[in-house]
PDB file of C-alpha atoms in Angstrom:
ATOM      1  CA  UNK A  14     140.334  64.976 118.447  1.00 61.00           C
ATOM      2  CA  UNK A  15     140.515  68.338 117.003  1.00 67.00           C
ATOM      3  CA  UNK A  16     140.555  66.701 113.547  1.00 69.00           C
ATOM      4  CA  UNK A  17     137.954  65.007 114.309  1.00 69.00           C
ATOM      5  CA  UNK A  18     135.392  67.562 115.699  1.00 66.00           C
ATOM      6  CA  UNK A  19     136.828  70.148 112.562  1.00 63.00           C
ATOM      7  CA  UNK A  20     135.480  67.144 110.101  1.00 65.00           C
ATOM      8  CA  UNK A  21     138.589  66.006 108.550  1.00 63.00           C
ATOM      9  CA  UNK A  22     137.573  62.336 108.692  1.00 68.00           C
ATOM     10  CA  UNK A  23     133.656  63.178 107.801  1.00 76.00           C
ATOM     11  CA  UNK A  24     130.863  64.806 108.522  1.00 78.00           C
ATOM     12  CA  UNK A  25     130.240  64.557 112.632  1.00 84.00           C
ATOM     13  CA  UNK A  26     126.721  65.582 112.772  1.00 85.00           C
ATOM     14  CA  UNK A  27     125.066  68.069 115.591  1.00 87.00           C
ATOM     15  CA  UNK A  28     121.978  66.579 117.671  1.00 88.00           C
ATOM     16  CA  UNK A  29     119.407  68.647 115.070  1.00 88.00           C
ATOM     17  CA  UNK A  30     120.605  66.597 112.321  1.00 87.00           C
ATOM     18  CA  UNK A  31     120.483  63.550 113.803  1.00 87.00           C
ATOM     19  CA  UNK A  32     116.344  63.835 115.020  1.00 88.00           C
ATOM     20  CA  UNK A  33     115.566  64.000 111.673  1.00 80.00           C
ATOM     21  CA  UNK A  34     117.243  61.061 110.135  1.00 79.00           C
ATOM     22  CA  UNK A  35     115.898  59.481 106.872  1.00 70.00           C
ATOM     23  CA  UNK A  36     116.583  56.489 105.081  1.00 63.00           C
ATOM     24  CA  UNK A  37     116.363  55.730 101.502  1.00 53.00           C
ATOM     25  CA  UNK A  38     113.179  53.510 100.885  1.00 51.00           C
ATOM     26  CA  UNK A  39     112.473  51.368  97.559  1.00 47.00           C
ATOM     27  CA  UNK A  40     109.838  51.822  95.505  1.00 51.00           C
ATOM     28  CA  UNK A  41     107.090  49.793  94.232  1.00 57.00           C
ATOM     29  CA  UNK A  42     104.584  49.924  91.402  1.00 56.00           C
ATOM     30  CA  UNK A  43     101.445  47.530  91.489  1.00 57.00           C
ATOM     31  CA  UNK A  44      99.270  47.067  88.944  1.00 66.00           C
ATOM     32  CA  UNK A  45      95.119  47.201  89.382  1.00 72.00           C
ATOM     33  CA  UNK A  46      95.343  43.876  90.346  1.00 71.00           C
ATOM     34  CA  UNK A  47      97.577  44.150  92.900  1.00 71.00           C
ATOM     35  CA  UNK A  48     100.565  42.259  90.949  1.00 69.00           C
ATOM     36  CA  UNK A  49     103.814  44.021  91.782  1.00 53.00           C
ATOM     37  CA  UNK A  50     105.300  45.496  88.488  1.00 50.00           C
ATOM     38  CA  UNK A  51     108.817  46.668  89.597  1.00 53.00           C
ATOM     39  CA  UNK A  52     111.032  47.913  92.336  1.00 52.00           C
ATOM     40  CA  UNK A  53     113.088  51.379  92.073  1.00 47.00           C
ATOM     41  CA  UNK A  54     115.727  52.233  94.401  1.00 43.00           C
ATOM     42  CA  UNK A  55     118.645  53.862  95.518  1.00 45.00           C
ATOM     43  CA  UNK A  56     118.714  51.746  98.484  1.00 58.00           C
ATOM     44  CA  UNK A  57     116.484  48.418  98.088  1.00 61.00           C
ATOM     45  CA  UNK A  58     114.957  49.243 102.207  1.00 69.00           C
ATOM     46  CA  UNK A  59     111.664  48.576 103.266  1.00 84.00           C
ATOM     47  CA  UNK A  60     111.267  50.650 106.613  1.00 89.00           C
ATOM     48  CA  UNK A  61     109.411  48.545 109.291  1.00 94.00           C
ATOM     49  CA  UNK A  62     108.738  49.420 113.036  1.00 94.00           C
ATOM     50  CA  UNK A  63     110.159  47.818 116.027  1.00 96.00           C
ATOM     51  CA  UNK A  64     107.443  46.398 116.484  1.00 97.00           C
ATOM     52  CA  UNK A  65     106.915  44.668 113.236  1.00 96.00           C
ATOM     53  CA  UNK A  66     110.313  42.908 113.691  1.00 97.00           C
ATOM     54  CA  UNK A  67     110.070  39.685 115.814  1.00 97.00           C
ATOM     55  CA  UNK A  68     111.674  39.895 119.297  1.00 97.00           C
ATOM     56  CA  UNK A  69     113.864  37.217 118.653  1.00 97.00           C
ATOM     57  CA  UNK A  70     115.949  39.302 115.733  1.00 98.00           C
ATOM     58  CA  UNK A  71     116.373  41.985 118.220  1.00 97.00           C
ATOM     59  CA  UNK A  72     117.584  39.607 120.731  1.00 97.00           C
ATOM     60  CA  UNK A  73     120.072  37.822 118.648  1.00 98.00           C
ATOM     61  CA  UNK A  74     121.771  41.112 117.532  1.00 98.00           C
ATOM     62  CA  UNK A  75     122.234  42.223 121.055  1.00 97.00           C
ATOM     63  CA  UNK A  76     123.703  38.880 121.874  1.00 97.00           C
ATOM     64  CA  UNK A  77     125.897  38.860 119.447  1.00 96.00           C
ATOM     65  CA  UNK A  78     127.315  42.556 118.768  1.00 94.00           C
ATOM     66  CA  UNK A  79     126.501  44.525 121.738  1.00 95.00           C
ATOM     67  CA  UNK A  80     125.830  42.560 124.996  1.00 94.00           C
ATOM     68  CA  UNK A  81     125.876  45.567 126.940  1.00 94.00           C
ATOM     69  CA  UNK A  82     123.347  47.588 124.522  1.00 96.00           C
ATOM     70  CA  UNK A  83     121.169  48.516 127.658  1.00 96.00           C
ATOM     71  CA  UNK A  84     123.757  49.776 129.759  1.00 94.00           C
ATOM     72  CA  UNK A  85     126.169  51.830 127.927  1.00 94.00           C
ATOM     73  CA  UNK A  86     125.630  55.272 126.582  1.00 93.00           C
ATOM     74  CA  UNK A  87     126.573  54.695 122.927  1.00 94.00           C
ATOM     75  CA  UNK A  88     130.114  53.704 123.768  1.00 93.00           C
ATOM     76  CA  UNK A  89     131.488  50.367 126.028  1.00 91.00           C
ATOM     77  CA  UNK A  90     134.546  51.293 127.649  1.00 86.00           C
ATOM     78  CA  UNK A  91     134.688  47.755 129.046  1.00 85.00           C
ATOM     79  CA  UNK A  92     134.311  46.552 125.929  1.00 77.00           C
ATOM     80  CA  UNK A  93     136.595  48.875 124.423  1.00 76.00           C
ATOM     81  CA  UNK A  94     139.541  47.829 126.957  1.00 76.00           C
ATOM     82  CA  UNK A  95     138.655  44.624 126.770  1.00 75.00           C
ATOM     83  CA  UNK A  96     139.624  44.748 123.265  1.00 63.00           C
ATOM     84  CA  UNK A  97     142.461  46.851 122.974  1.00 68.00           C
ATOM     85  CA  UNK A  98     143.778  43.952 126.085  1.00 62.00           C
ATOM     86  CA  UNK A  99     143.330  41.182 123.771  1.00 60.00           C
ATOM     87  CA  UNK A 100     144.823  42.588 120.835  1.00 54.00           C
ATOM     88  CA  UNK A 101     147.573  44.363 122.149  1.00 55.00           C
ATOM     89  CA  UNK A 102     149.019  42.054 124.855  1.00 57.00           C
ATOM     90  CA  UNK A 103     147.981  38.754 123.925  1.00 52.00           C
ATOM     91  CA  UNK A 104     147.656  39.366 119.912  1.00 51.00           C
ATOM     92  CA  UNK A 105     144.268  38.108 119.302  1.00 50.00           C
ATOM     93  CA  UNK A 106     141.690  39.500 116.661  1.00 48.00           C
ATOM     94  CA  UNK A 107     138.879  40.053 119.150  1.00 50.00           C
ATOM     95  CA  UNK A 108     137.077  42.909 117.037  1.00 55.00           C
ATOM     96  CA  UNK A 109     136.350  46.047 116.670  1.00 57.00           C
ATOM     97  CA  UNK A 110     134.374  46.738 120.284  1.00 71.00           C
ATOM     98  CA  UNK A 111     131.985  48.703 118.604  1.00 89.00           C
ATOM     99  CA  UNK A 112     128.568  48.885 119.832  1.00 95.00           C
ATOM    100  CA  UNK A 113     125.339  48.465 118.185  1.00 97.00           C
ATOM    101  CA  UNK A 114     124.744  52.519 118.416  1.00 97.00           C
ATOM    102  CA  UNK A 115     128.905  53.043 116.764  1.00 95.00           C
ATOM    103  CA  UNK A 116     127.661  50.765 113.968  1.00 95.00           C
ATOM    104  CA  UNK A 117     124.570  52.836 113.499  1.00 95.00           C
ATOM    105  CA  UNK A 118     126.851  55.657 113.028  1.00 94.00           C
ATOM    106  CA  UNK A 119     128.692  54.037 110.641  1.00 92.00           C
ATOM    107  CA  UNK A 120     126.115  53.097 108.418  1.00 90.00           C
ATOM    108  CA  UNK A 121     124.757  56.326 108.195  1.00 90.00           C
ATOM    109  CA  UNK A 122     128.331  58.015 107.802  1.00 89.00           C
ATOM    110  CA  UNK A 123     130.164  55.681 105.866  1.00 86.00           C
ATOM    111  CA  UNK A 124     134.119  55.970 106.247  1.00 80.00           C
ATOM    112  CA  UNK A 125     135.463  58.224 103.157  1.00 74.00           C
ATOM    113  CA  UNK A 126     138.957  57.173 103.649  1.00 71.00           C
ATOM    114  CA  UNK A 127     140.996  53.853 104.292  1.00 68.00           C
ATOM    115  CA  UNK A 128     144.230  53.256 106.591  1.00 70.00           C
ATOM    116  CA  UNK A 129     145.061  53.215 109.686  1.00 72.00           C
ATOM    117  CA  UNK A 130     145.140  56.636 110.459  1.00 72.00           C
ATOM    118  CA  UNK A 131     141.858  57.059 109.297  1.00 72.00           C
ATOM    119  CA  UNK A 132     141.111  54.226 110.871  1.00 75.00           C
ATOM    120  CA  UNK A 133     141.771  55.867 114.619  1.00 79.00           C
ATOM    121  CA  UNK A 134     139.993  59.131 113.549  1.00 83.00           C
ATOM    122  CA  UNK A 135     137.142  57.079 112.263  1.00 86.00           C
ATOM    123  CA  UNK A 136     136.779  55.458 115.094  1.00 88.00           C
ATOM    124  CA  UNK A 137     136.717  58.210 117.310  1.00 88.00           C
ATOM    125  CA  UNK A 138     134.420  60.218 114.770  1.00 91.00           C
ATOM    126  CA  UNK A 139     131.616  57.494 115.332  1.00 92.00           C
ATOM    127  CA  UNK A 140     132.113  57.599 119.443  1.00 93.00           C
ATOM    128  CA  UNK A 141     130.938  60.932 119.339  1.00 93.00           C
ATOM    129  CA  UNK A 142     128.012  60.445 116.629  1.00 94.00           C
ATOM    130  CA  UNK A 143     126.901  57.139 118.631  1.00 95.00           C
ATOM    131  CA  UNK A 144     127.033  59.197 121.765  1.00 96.00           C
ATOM    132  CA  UNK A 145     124.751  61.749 120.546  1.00 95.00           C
ATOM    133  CA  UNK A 146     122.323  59.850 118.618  1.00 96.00           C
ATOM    134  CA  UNK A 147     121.902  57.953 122.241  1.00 96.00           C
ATOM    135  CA  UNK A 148     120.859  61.341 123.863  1.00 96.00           C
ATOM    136  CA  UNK A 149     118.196  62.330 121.156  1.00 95.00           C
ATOM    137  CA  UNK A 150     116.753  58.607 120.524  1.00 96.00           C
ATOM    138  CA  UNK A 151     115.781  55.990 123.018  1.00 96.00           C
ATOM    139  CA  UNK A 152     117.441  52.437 123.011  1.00 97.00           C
ATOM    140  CA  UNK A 153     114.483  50.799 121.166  1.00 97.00           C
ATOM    141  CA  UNK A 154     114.268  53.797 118.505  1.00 96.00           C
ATOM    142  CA  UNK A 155     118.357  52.481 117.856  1.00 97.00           C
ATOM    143  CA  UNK A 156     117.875  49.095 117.285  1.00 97.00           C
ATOM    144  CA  UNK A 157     115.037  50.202 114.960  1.00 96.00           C
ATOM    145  CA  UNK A 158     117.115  52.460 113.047  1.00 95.00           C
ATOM    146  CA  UNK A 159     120.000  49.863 112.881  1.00 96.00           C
ATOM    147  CA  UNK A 160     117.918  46.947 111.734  1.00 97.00           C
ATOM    148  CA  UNK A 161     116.194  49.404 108.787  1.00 94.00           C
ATOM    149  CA  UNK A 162     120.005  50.937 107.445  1.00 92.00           C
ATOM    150  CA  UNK A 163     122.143  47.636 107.777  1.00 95.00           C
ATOM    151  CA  UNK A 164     123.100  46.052 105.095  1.00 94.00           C
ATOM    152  CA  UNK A 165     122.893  42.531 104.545  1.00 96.00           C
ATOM    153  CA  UNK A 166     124.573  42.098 101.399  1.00 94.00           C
ATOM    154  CA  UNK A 167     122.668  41.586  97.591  1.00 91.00           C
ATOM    155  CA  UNK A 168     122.359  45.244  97.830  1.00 88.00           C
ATOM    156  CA  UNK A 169     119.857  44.757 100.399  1.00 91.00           C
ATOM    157  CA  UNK A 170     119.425  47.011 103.563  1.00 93.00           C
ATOM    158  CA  UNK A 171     117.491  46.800 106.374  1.00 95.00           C
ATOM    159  CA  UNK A 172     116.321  43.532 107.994  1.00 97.00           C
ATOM    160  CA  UNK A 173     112.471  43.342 106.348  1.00 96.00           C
ATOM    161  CA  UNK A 174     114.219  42.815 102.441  1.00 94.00           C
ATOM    162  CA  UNK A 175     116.515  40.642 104.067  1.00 96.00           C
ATOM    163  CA  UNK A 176     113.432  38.619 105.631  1.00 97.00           C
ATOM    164  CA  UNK A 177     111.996  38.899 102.089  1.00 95.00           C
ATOM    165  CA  UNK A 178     114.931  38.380  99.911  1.00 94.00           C
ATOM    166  CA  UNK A 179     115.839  35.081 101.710  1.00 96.00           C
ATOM    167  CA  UNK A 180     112.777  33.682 103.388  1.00 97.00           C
ATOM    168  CA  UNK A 181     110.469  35.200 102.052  1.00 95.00           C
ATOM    169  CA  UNK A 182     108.665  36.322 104.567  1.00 96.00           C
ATOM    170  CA  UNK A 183     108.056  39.858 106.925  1.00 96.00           C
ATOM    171  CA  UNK A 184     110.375  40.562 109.567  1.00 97.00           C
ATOM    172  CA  UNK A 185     107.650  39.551 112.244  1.00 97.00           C
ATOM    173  CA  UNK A 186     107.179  36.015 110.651  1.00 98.00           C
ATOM    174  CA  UNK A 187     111.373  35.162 110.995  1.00 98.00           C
ATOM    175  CA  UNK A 188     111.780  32.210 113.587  1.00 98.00           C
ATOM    176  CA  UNK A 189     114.779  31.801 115.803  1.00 98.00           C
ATOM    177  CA  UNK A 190     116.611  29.834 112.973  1.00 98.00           C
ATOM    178  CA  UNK A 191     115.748  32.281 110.401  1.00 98.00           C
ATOM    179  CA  UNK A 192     116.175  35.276 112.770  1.00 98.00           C
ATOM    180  CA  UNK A 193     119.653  33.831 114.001  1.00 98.00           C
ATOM    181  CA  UNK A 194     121.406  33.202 110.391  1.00 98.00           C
ATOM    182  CA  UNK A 195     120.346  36.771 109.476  1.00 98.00           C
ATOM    183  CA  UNK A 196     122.004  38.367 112.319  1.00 98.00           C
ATOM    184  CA  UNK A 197     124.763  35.680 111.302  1.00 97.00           C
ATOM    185  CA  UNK A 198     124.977  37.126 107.888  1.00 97.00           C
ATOM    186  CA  UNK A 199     125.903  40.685 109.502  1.00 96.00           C
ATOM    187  CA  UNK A 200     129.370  39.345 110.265  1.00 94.00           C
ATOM    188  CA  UNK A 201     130.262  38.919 106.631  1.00 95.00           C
ATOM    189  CA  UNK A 202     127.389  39.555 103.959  1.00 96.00           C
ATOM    190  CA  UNK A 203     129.371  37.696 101.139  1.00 96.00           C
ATOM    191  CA  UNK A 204     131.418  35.193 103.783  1.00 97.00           C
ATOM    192  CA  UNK A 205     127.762  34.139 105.493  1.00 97.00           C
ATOM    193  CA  UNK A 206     125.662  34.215 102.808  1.00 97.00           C
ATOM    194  CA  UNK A 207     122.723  31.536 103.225  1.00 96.00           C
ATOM    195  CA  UNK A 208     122.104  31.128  99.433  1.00 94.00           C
ATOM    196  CA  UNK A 209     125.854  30.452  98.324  1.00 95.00           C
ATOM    197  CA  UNK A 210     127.426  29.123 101.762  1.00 97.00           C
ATOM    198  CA  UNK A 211     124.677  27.535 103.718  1.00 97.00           C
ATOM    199  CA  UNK A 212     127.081  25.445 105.372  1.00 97.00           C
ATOM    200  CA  UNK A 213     129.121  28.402 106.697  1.00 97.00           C
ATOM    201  CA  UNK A 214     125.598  30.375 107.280  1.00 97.00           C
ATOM    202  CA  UNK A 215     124.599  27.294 109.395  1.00 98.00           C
ATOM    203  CA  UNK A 216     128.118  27.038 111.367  1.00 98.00           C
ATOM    204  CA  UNK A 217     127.603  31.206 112.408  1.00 98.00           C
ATOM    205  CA  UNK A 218     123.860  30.762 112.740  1.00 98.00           C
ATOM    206  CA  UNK A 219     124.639  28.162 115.706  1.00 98.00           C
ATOM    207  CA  UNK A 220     127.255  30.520 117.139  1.00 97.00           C
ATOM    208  CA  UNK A 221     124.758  33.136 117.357  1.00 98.00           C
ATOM    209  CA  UNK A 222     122.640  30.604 118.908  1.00 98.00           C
ATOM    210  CA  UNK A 223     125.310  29.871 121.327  1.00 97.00           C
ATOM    211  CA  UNK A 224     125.688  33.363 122.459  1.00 97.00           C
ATOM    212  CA  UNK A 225     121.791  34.181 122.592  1.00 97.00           C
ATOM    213  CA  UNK A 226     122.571  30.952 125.704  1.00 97.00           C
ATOM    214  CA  UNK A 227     125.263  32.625 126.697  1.00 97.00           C
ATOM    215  CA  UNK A 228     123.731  35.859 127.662  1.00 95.00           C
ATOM    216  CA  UNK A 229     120.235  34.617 128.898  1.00 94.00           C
ATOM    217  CA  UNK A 230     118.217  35.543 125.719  1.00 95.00           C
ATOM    218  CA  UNK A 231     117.265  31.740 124.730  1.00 95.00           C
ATOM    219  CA  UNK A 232     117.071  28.677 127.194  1.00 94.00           C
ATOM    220  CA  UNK A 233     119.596  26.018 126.737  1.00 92.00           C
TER     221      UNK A 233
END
């Protein structure tokens, strides 16, 4: 943990730092008319507000990666142990565990290294991030951040490019289908990628669909 804290696996970030997060943001030249020109970017992201994003996104993604989002403070030890359980005793690939908040700190302190003993230090690195961006922002002000930095593949971050780049549409126009095969798409960008695998997109989108059933956020 000392490791860790000293910044041997990255950069572990005090409360100050974290308030005043920024994300790269594309931009775009119009002409007179109004006709878009070009986009320049580091990062092709259009911020958007929580409230610009239709419920139904934000209900998926909780369904699906982080059931327990409103009851946890960054980390789920229940989650955790149920994990480590499964993969340990009875050898199954359950996942990571991570919550919504650990993959927010991943995104916005990418891993520098690879193996497993990064892997461990990593993982404990982002516990402590996720556990202090949840005491300076609240739990809407997360998903928010996490649905502007993810990726979603295409070189495309943040869920209101994604809306564009494959429905094109805002954020706040997605329906359940559309909302439900992007948050499908987080579990492999290239795997679940509507455009060049709709029938695997499809096959996660309904799994997604399953869980939202599962956990009370859509009616059977």
């Amino acid at each position: 943990l000392l490791m860790v804290y000293f910044g041997y696996f990255g950069p572990v970030p005090g409360t100050d730092e974290l308030a005043s997060i920024q994300n790269y943001e594309a931009s775009q030249v119009f002409s007179s008319d109004d006709e878009l020109l070009g986009t320049y970017y580091f990062q092709n992201r259009t911020e958007v507000s929580l409230e610009e994003i239709n419920p139904l996104m934000t209900r998926a993604l909780i369904s699906v990666e982080d059931a327990r989002f409103y009851e946890h403070d960054g980390v789920d030890e229940r989650a955790l142990a149920r994990v480590l359980f499964k993969t340990i005793l009875l050898g199954q690939d359950t996942g990571g565990g991570s919550t919504i908040t650990q993959q927010l700190a991943k995104n916005l302190y990418p891993r520098e290294e690879t193996g497993w003993f990064h892997l461990v230090g990593d993982k404990f690195r982002e516990m402590i991030i996720a556990r202090r961006l949840e005491r300076v922002y609240s739990k809407e002000k997360i998903l928010s951040l996490y649905l502007n930095s993810v990726s979603f593949g295409e070189e495309i971050y943040g869920v209101e490019m994604a809306a564009q780049r494959f429905f094109s549409k805002d954020a706040s126009e997605l329906n359940l289908q559309e909302a439900a095969t992007l948050t499908g798409l987080l579990k492999g960008t290239s795997w679940y990628n509507p455009r060049n695998h709709p029938e695997r997109a499809k096959e996660r989108r309904n799994v997604v669909l399953s869980q939202m059933v599962t956990f009370g956020n859509l009616s059977p």
